[in-house]
Backbone as ProteinMPNN parsed JSONL, in Angstrom:
{"seq_chain_A": "XXXXXXXXXXXXXXXXXXXXXXXXXXXXXXXXXXXXXXXXXXXXXXXXXXXXXXXXXXXXXXXXXXXXXXXXXXXXXXXXXXXXXXXXXXXXXXXXXXXXXXXXXXXXXXXXXXXXXXXXXXXXXXXXX", "coords_chain_A": {"N_chain_A": [[116.279, 212.567, 165.487], [116.286, 213.945, 168.215], [118.704, 215.743, 167.882], [117.448, 217.858, 166.926], [115.323, 218.335, 167.374], [117.234, 219.963, 170.046], [117.589, 221.623, 168.711], [115.224, 223.493, 167.91], [114.883, 224.098, 170.412], [116.372, 225.658, 171.351], [116.856, 227.133, 169.213], [114.552, 228.554, 169.543], [115.199, 230.279, 171.794], [116.973, 231.37, 171.136], [115.724, 233.514, 168.951], [113.625, 234.859, 170.178], [114.939, 235.898, 172.386], [116.643, 238.006, 170.888], [114.41, 239.228, 169.291], [114.109, 240.627, 172.081], [116.025, 242.095, 172.267], [116.075, 244.05, 169.922], [113.767, 245.238, 170.539], [113.841, 246.899, 173.097], [116.075, 248.009, 171.548], [114.774, 249.823, 170.195], [112.883, 251.176, 171.8], [114.774, 252.88, 172.964], [114.532, 254.521, 170.86], [117.004, 253.368, 168.848], [116.245, 253.838, 166.179], [117.541, 255.077, 163.638], [120.502, 254.185, 162.641], [120.863, 250.838, 162.316], [121.498, 249.402, 164.963], [120.434, 247.84, 166.409], [121.221, 244.875, 164.88], [123.079, 244.843, 164.51], [124.486, 244.998, 166.928], [123.32, 242.629, 167.997], [124.65, 240.694, 166.048], [127.722, 240.85, 166.467], [127.904, 240.399, 169.111], [127.065, 237.842, 168.755], [128.716, 236.547, 167.494], [130.727, 236.854, 169.128], [129.965, 235.129, 171.434], [130.414, 232.586, 170.335], [132.668, 232.009, 169.655], [132.99, 231.782, 172.426], [131.446, 230.126, 172.994], [132.588, 227.676, 171.069], [135.525, 227.666, 172.216], [134.907, 226.705, 174.522], [132.654, 224.201, 173.899], [134.046, 222.469, 171.43], [136.429, 222.192, 172.237], [137.415, 222.06, 174.657], [135.437, 220.875, 175.855], [134.928, 218.193, 174.311], [133.733, 218.63, 171.886], [130.508, 217.716, 172.145], [128.119, 216.928, 170.743], [125.004, 217.27, 170.821], [125.727, 219.844, 173.035], [126.582, 221.091, 171.033], [125.188, 221.603, 169.558], [122.642, 222.149, 170.288], [123.733, 224.924, 172.008], [124.613, 226.316, 169.651], [124.106, 225.778, 167.474], [121.685, 225.836, 167.744], [120.437, 228.122, 169.737], [122.062, 229.718, 169.492], [122.611, 230.239, 166.267], [119.337, 231.119, 166.6], [119.697, 233.623, 167.257], [121.534, 234.674, 165.378], [122.084, 234.753, 162.21], [125.056, 234.961, 161.358], [127.0, 234.379, 163.336], [127.575, 232.136, 163.074], [128.177, 231.795, 160.858], [130.774, 233.624, 160.756], [131.622, 231.841, 162.202], [132.305, 229.616, 160.365], [134.102, 230.939, 158.698], [136.357, 231.398, 159.931], [136.925, 228.697, 160.07], [137.624, 228.652, 157.446], [140.268, 230.022, 157.69], [142.038, 228.514, 159.496], [141.974, 226.286, 158.011], [143.29, 227.247, 155.955], [145.589, 228.729, 156.389], [145.463, 231.532, 156.872], [144.557, 234.464, 156.173], [143.198, 234.216, 153.304], [142.862, 233.279, 149.396], [140.483, 232.063, 149.305], [139.331, 231.775, 152.197], [138.696, 234.999, 151.889], [137.637, 234.934, 149.202], [134.828, 233.445, 150.247], [133.759, 235.25, 151.964], [133.175, 237.409, 150.471], [131.611, 236.761, 148.312], [129.864, 235.444, 150.697], [128.672, 238.179, 151.812], [127.925, 239.149, 149.399], [126.218, 238.101, 147.485], [124.245, 237.52, 148.969], [122.947, 239.79, 149.661], [122.47, 240.841, 147.197], [120.507, 238.189, 146.684], [118.629, 238.992, 147.613], [117.685, 241.581, 146.242], [117.089, 240.624, 144.463], [114.331, 239.278, 144.847], [113.11, 240.152, 146.263], [113.055, 241.999, 143.836], [111.978, 240.537, 141.896], [109.101, 239.504, 143.504], [107.348, 241.441, 143.698], [107.07, 242.376, 140.494], [105.405, 239.757, 140.689], [107.322, 237.068, 139.277], [107.922, 235.825, 141.536], [106.247, 234.265, 144.437]], "CA_chain_A": [[115.015, 214.102, 166.5], [116.401, 214.917, 169.797], [119.657, 216.963, 167.98], [116.432, 218.094, 166.034], [114.633, 219.608, 170.047], [117.651, 220.537, 170.594], [118.299, 223.156, 167.769], [114.511, 224.294, 167.718], [114.185, 224.581, 171.565], [117.907, 226.765, 171.33], [116.115, 228.147, 168.087], [113.207, 230.056, 170.179], [115.899, 231.36, 172.902], [118.017, 233.149, 170.581], [115.259, 234.594, 168.726], [113.308, 235.327, 171.69], [116.588, 237.331, 172.643], [116.891, 239.232, 169.471], [113.517, 239.859, 168.875], [114.202, 241.139, 172.87], [117.046, 242.864, 172.022], [115.257, 244.698, 169.079], [112.167, 246.262, 171.006], [115.182, 247.469, 173.726], [116.736, 249.073, 170.986], [113.782, 250.641, 169.963], [112.779, 251.543, 173.007], [115.992, 253.586, 173.241], [114.895, 255.61, 170.018], [118.182, 254.279, 168.378], [116.411, 253.191, 165.446], [118.454, 255.188, 162.356], [121.463, 252.579, 162.139], [120.309, 249.255, 162.821], [122.124, 249.139, 165.552], [120.047, 246.467, 166.78], [121.272, 243.845, 163.941], [125.474, 245.669, 164.504], [124.594, 244.709, 168.025], [123.546, 240.867, 168.102], [125.864, 239.674, 165.041], [128.947, 241.362, 167.205], [127.577, 239.408, 170.501], [126.819, 236.528, 168.583], [129.837, 236.246, 166.926], [131.722, 236.524, 170.274], [129.706, 234.374, 171.78], [130.18, 231.618, 168.827], [133.901, 232.648, 169.576], [133.298, 231.006, 173.343], [130.535, 228.202, 172.528], [133.337, 227.051, 170.688], [136.556, 226.996, 172.416], [134.302, 225.922, 176.18], [132.15, 222.675, 173.668], [134.601, 222.224, 171.434], [137.947, 221.984, 172.706], [137.259, 221.994, 176.222], [134.252, 219.21, 176.548], [135.047, 217.721, 173.696], [132.864, 218.204, 170.737], [129.678, 216.764, 172.328], [126.996, 216.975, 169.437], [124.076, 217.564, 171.532], [125.525, 220.286, 173.344], [126.595, 221.81, 169.484], [123.438, 222.196, 168.727], [121.568, 223.214, 171.601], [123.923, 226.167, 171.82], [125.448, 227.189, 168.675], [123.163, 226.308, 165.9], [119.741, 226.596, 168.023], [120.605, 229.731, 170.971], [122.937, 231.574, 168.426], [121.233, 230.443, 165.196], [118.672, 231.558, 166.164], [120.229, 235.072, 167.717], [122.328, 235.725, 164.478], [123.48, 233.329, 161.561], [126.131, 235.885, 161.439], [128.017, 234.255, 163.755], [127.719, 230.704, 162.132], [129.284, 232.9, 159.297], [131.802, 234.188, 161.58], [133.31, 230.526, 163.011], [132.998, 229.418, 158.709], [135.217, 231.204, 158.127], [137.667, 231.218, 161.483], [137.622, 227.56, 159.6], [138.564, 228.845, 156.381], [141.263, 231.169, 157.663], [142.626, 227.82, 160.023], [143.004, 225.088, 157.302], [144.356, 227.91, 154.886], [146.968, 229.886, 156.575], [145.161, 233.155, 157.499], [143.105, 235.49, 155.384], [143.922, 233.143, 151.508], [141.412, 233.302, 148.279], [139.491, 230.776, 150.129], [137.908, 232.902, 153.327], [138.49, 235.578, 151.227], [135.795, 234.247, 148.422], [133.747, 233.426, 151.076], [133.41, 236.107, 153.129], [132.848, 238.627, 149.561], [130.834, 235.673, 148.222], [128.257, 235.576, 151.398], [127.412, 239.261, 151.66], [127.735, 240.191, 148.036], [124.636, 237.06, 147.574], [123.339, 237.179, 149.983], [122.453, 241.078, 149.197], [122.035, 240.433, 146.298], [119.369, 237.39, 146.338], [116.824, 239.741, 148.474], [117.364, 242.231, 146.389], [116.208, 240.269, 143.412], [113.666, 237.628, 145.424], [111.898, 241.431, 146.329], [112.517, 242.17, 142.672], [110.431, 238.849, 141.762], [107.996, 239.142, 144.399], [107.242, 242.912, 143.737], [106.948, 242.346, 139.481], [104.534, 237.944, 140.369], [108.083, 236.293, 139.442], [108.4, 235.127, 142.86], [105.579, 233.882, 145.546]], "C_chain_A": [[115.578, 214.213, 167.081], [117.798, 216.009, 169.032], [118.132, 217.891, 167.358], [115.345, 219.223, 166.879], [115.406, 219.827, 169.685], [117.512, 221.971, 169.442], [116.685, 223.775, 167.97], [114.823, 224.393, 168.953], [115.615, 225.725, 171.945], [117.65, 227.908, 170.66], [115.556, 229.358, 169.036], [113.912, 230.282, 171.058], [116.033, 232.458, 172.491], [117.243, 234.105, 169.7], [114.53, 235.285, 169.574], [113.865, 236.823, 171.811], [116.845, 238.733, 171.794], [115.255, 240.096, 169.636], [113.454, 240.839, 170.588], [115.154, 242.242, 172.807], [116.96, 244.186, 170.532], [114.554, 245.48, 169.987], [113.167, 247.047, 172.396], [116.454, 248.982, 172.852], [116.164, 250.445, 170.568], [113.41, 251.438, 170.612], [113.361, 252.95, 173.416], [115.257, 255.049, 172.138], [116.093, 255.211, 168.776], [117.549, 252.864, 166.914], [116.744, 253.944, 163.638], [118.986, 254.772, 162.337], [120.733, 251.594, 163.047], [121.116, 249.059, 163.429], [121.895, 247.962, 166.485], [121.504, 244.754, 166.274], [122.644, 243.487, 164.295], [125.583, 244.837, 165.924], [124.675, 242.645, 168.382], [124.799, 240.127, 166.875], [127.064, 240.133, 166.004], [128.68, 240.649, 167.879], [127.671, 237.982, 170.1], [127.287, 235.6, 168.741], [130.687, 236.054, 167.613], [131.325, 235.264, 170.674], [130.29, 232.334, 171.282], [132.077, 231.146, 169.374], [134.067, 231.604, 171.53], [132.144, 229.921, 173.335], [132.097, 227.131, 172.37], [135.196, 225.987, 171.558], [136.048, 226.043, 173.974], [133.747, 223.833, 175.173], [133.563, 221.743, 173.039], [135.833, 221.78, 171.199], [137.756, 221.721, 174.479], [136.314, 220.294, 176.634], [134.183, 218.292, 175.516], [134.077, 217.208, 172.136], [131.376, 217.786, 171.437], [128.206, 217.745, 171.086], [125.918, 217.613, 170.412], [124.339, 219.227, 172.421], [125.671, 222.06, 172.379], [125.51, 222.664, 169.431], [123.081, 222.879, 169.585], [121.994, 224.939, 171.234], [124.064, 227.345, 170.352], [124.594, 227.497, 167.342], [121.627, 226.101, 166.51], [119.911, 228.198, 168.788], [121.358, 229.961, 170.153], [122.332, 231.044, 167.01], [120.1, 231.291, 165.818], [118.546, 233.382, 166.52], [120.639, 235.951, 166.358], [122.578, 234.458, 163.374], [124.639, 233.996, 161.099], [127.397, 235.065, 162.31], [128.063, 232.46, 163.443], [128.391, 231.245, 160.744], [130.245, 232.945, 160.223], [133.345, 232.708, 161.79], [133.537, 229.588, 161.538], [134.147, 230.006, 158.561], [136.666, 231.839, 159.236], [138.206, 229.822, 160.244], [138.327, 227.476, 158.434], [140.368, 229.294, 155.785], [142.279, 229.968, 158.258], [142.893, 226.897, 158.916], [143.627, 226.005, 156.274], [145.426, 229.068, 155.083], [146.152, 231.051, 156.748], [144.3, 233.061, 156.127], [143.45, 235.092, 153.097], [142.519, 233.791, 150.596], [139.85, 232.326, 149.452], [138.519, 231.699, 151.786], [137.862, 233.909, 152.75], [136.9, 235.598, 150.165], [134.46, 234.197, 149.037], [133.085, 233.851, 151.455], [132.67, 237.865, 151.901], [131.262, 237.85, 148.564], [128.915, 235.479, 148.964], [127.464, 236.576, 151.535], [127.242, 239.614, 150.333], [125.893, 239.108, 147.63], [124.359, 237.36, 148.173], [122.472, 238.832, 149.643], [121.592, 241.461, 147.757], [120.706, 240.201, 145.853], [118.353, 238.241, 147.288], [116.43, 241.525, 148.122], [116.237, 241.583, 145.023], [114.934, 239.363, 143.836], [112.492, 239.014, 145.796], [111.798, 242.19, 144.733], [111.239, 241.291, 141.937], [109.241, 239.022, 142.054], [107.2, 240.245, 143.797], [106.351, 242.499, 142.087], [105.976, 240.593, 139.527], [105.402, 237.435, 139.836], [107.619, 234.897, 140.163], [106.883, 234.734, 143.823], [103.97, 235.159, 145.259]], "O_chain_A": [[116.064, 215.256, 166.643], [117.94, 217.09, 169.603], [118.26, 219.024, 167.822], [114.902, 220.372, 166.861], [115.164, 220.159, 168.524], [117.345, 223.156, 169.731], [116.854, 224.949, 168.302], [115.539, 225.385, 168.82], [115.568, 226.505, 172.896], [117.885, 229.081, 170.95], [115.908, 230.524, 169.213], [113.113, 230.856, 171.797], [115.742, 233.622, 172.767], [117.664, 235.248, 169.519], [114.845, 236.465, 169.726], [113.583, 237.999, 171.577], [117.108, 239.915, 172.015], [115.064, 241.256, 170.002], [112.751, 241.844, 170.485], [114.908, 243.301, 173.384], [117.822, 245.045, 170.348], [114.989, 246.625, 170.104], [112.813, 248.226, 172.411], [117.091, 249.989, 173.16], [116.636, 251.581, 170.544], [113.495, 252.598, 170.208], [112.768, 253.871, 173.977], [115.37, 256.236, 172.445], [116.357, 256.036, 167.901], [117.967, 251.733, 166.669], [116.273, 253.43, 162.624], [118.472, 253.923, 161.609], [120.217, 251.667, 164.162], [121.972, 248.413, 162.824], [122.722, 247.307, 167.119], [122.231, 244.031, 166.956], [123.21, 242.397, 164.375], [126.553, 244.108, 166.128], [125.526, 241.837, 168.756], [125.583, 239.196, 167.061], [127.397, 239.034, 166.447], [129.222, 239.611, 167.499], [128.171, 237.089, 170.783], [127.094, 234.541, 169.338], [131.576, 235.274, 167.269], [132.038, 234.291, 170.428], [130.412, 231.297, 171.935], [132.49, 229.986, 169.378], [135.052, 230.916, 171.794], [132.334, 228.813, 173.837], [132.545, 226.264, 173.12], [135.695, 224.861, 171.564], [136.612, 225.041, 174.412], [134.171, 222.728, 175.513], [134.091, 220.79, 173.61], [136.254, 221.146, 170.232], [138.354, 220.865, 175.131], [136.481, 219.259, 177.28], [133.324, 217.429, 175.696], [133.845, 216.133, 171.582], [131.043, 217.055, 170.504], [127.737, 218.873, 170.941], [126.238, 218.752, 170.751], [123.319, 219.907, 172.536], [125.321, 223.222, 172.588], [125.149, 223.836, 169.318], [123.175, 224.103, 169.673], [121.349, 225.82, 170.665], [123.779, 228.524, 170.143], [124.39, 228.459, 166.603], [120.6, 226.198, 165.837], [119.48, 229.237, 168.289], [121.193, 231.176, 170.047], [121.332, 231.691, 166.698], [120.06, 232.411, 165.307], [117.655, 234.159, 166.177], [120.399, 237.131, 166.103], [123.154, 233.409, 163.663], [125.261, 233.345, 160.259], [128.573, 235.146, 161.957], [129.006, 231.825, 163.915], [129.056, 230.724, 159.848], [130.569, 231.788, 160.493], [134.56, 232.529, 161.703], [134.57, 228.937, 161.384], [135.173, 229.389, 158.271], [137.633, 232.573, 159.031], [139.301, 229.774, 159.684], [139.257, 226.71, 158.182], [141.118, 229.19, 154.814], [143.412, 230.062, 157.784], [144.085, 226.627, 158.768], [144.573, 225.507, 155.664], [145.904, 229.922, 154.336], [147.07, 231.864, 156.643], [143.735, 232.218, 155.431], [143.798, 235.742, 152.111], [141.566, 234.477, 150.966], [138.732, 232.285, 149.964], [137.355, 231.994, 152.055], [136.691, 234.275, 152.851], [135.751, 236.018, 150.297], [133.385, 234.65, 148.644], [131.921, 233.466, 151.569], [132.056, 238.87, 152.261], [130.197, 238.408, 148.299], [127.765, 235.417, 148.527], [126.234, 236.544, 151.502], [126.36, 240.437, 150.088], [124.752, 239.569, 147.583], [123.546, 238.084, 147.598], [121.27, 238.77, 149.384], [120.568, 242.076, 147.459], [119.936, 240.915, 145.209], [117.226, 237.803, 147.519], [115.736, 242.353, 148.711], [115.09, 241.919, 144.729], [114.544, 238.64, 142.919], [111.277, 238.902, 145.632], [110.798, 242.817, 144.383], [110.061, 241.467, 141.625], [108.312, 238.825, 141.27], [106.162, 239.816, 143.294], [105.14, 242.304, 142.187], [105.818, 240.117, 138.403], [104.737, 236.589, 139.238], [107.247, 233.767, 139.848], [106.249, 235.716, 143.435], [103.042, 235.173, 146.067]]}, "name": "protein", "num_of_chains": 1, "seq": "XXXXXXXXXXXXXXXXXXXXXXXXXXXXXXXXXXXXXXXXXXXXXXXXXXXXXXXXXXXXXXXXXXXXXXXXXXXXXXXXXXXXXXXXXXXXXXXXXXXXXXXXXXXXXXXXXXXXXXXXXXXXXXXXX"}
């Protein structure tokens, strides 16, 4: 229960930060290209790297800090940061960008986009929701 509360509290902070980034880009008229999403994905992935080194390597991987920072704040800011960390783990386990990391990248991006379109189509067709 404690970890759930930490993830939820961090998620609220991350989601709030993402909202503020979106609003900041919109206020500057930067809406023709999804700069806001690109920014949170890149910054979130960078911060996931920082959190990984500090929490996992330097502090011994405290479940509380990992949950609050990585799952909560960064997960609320962007799930792309978790995807990036998963790719790093697969690359470390498989010694580089071999089949497993490449398949994970292609499947994650391709299937997620396909699922989005499927959800739109099914909902519009009255099959879902």
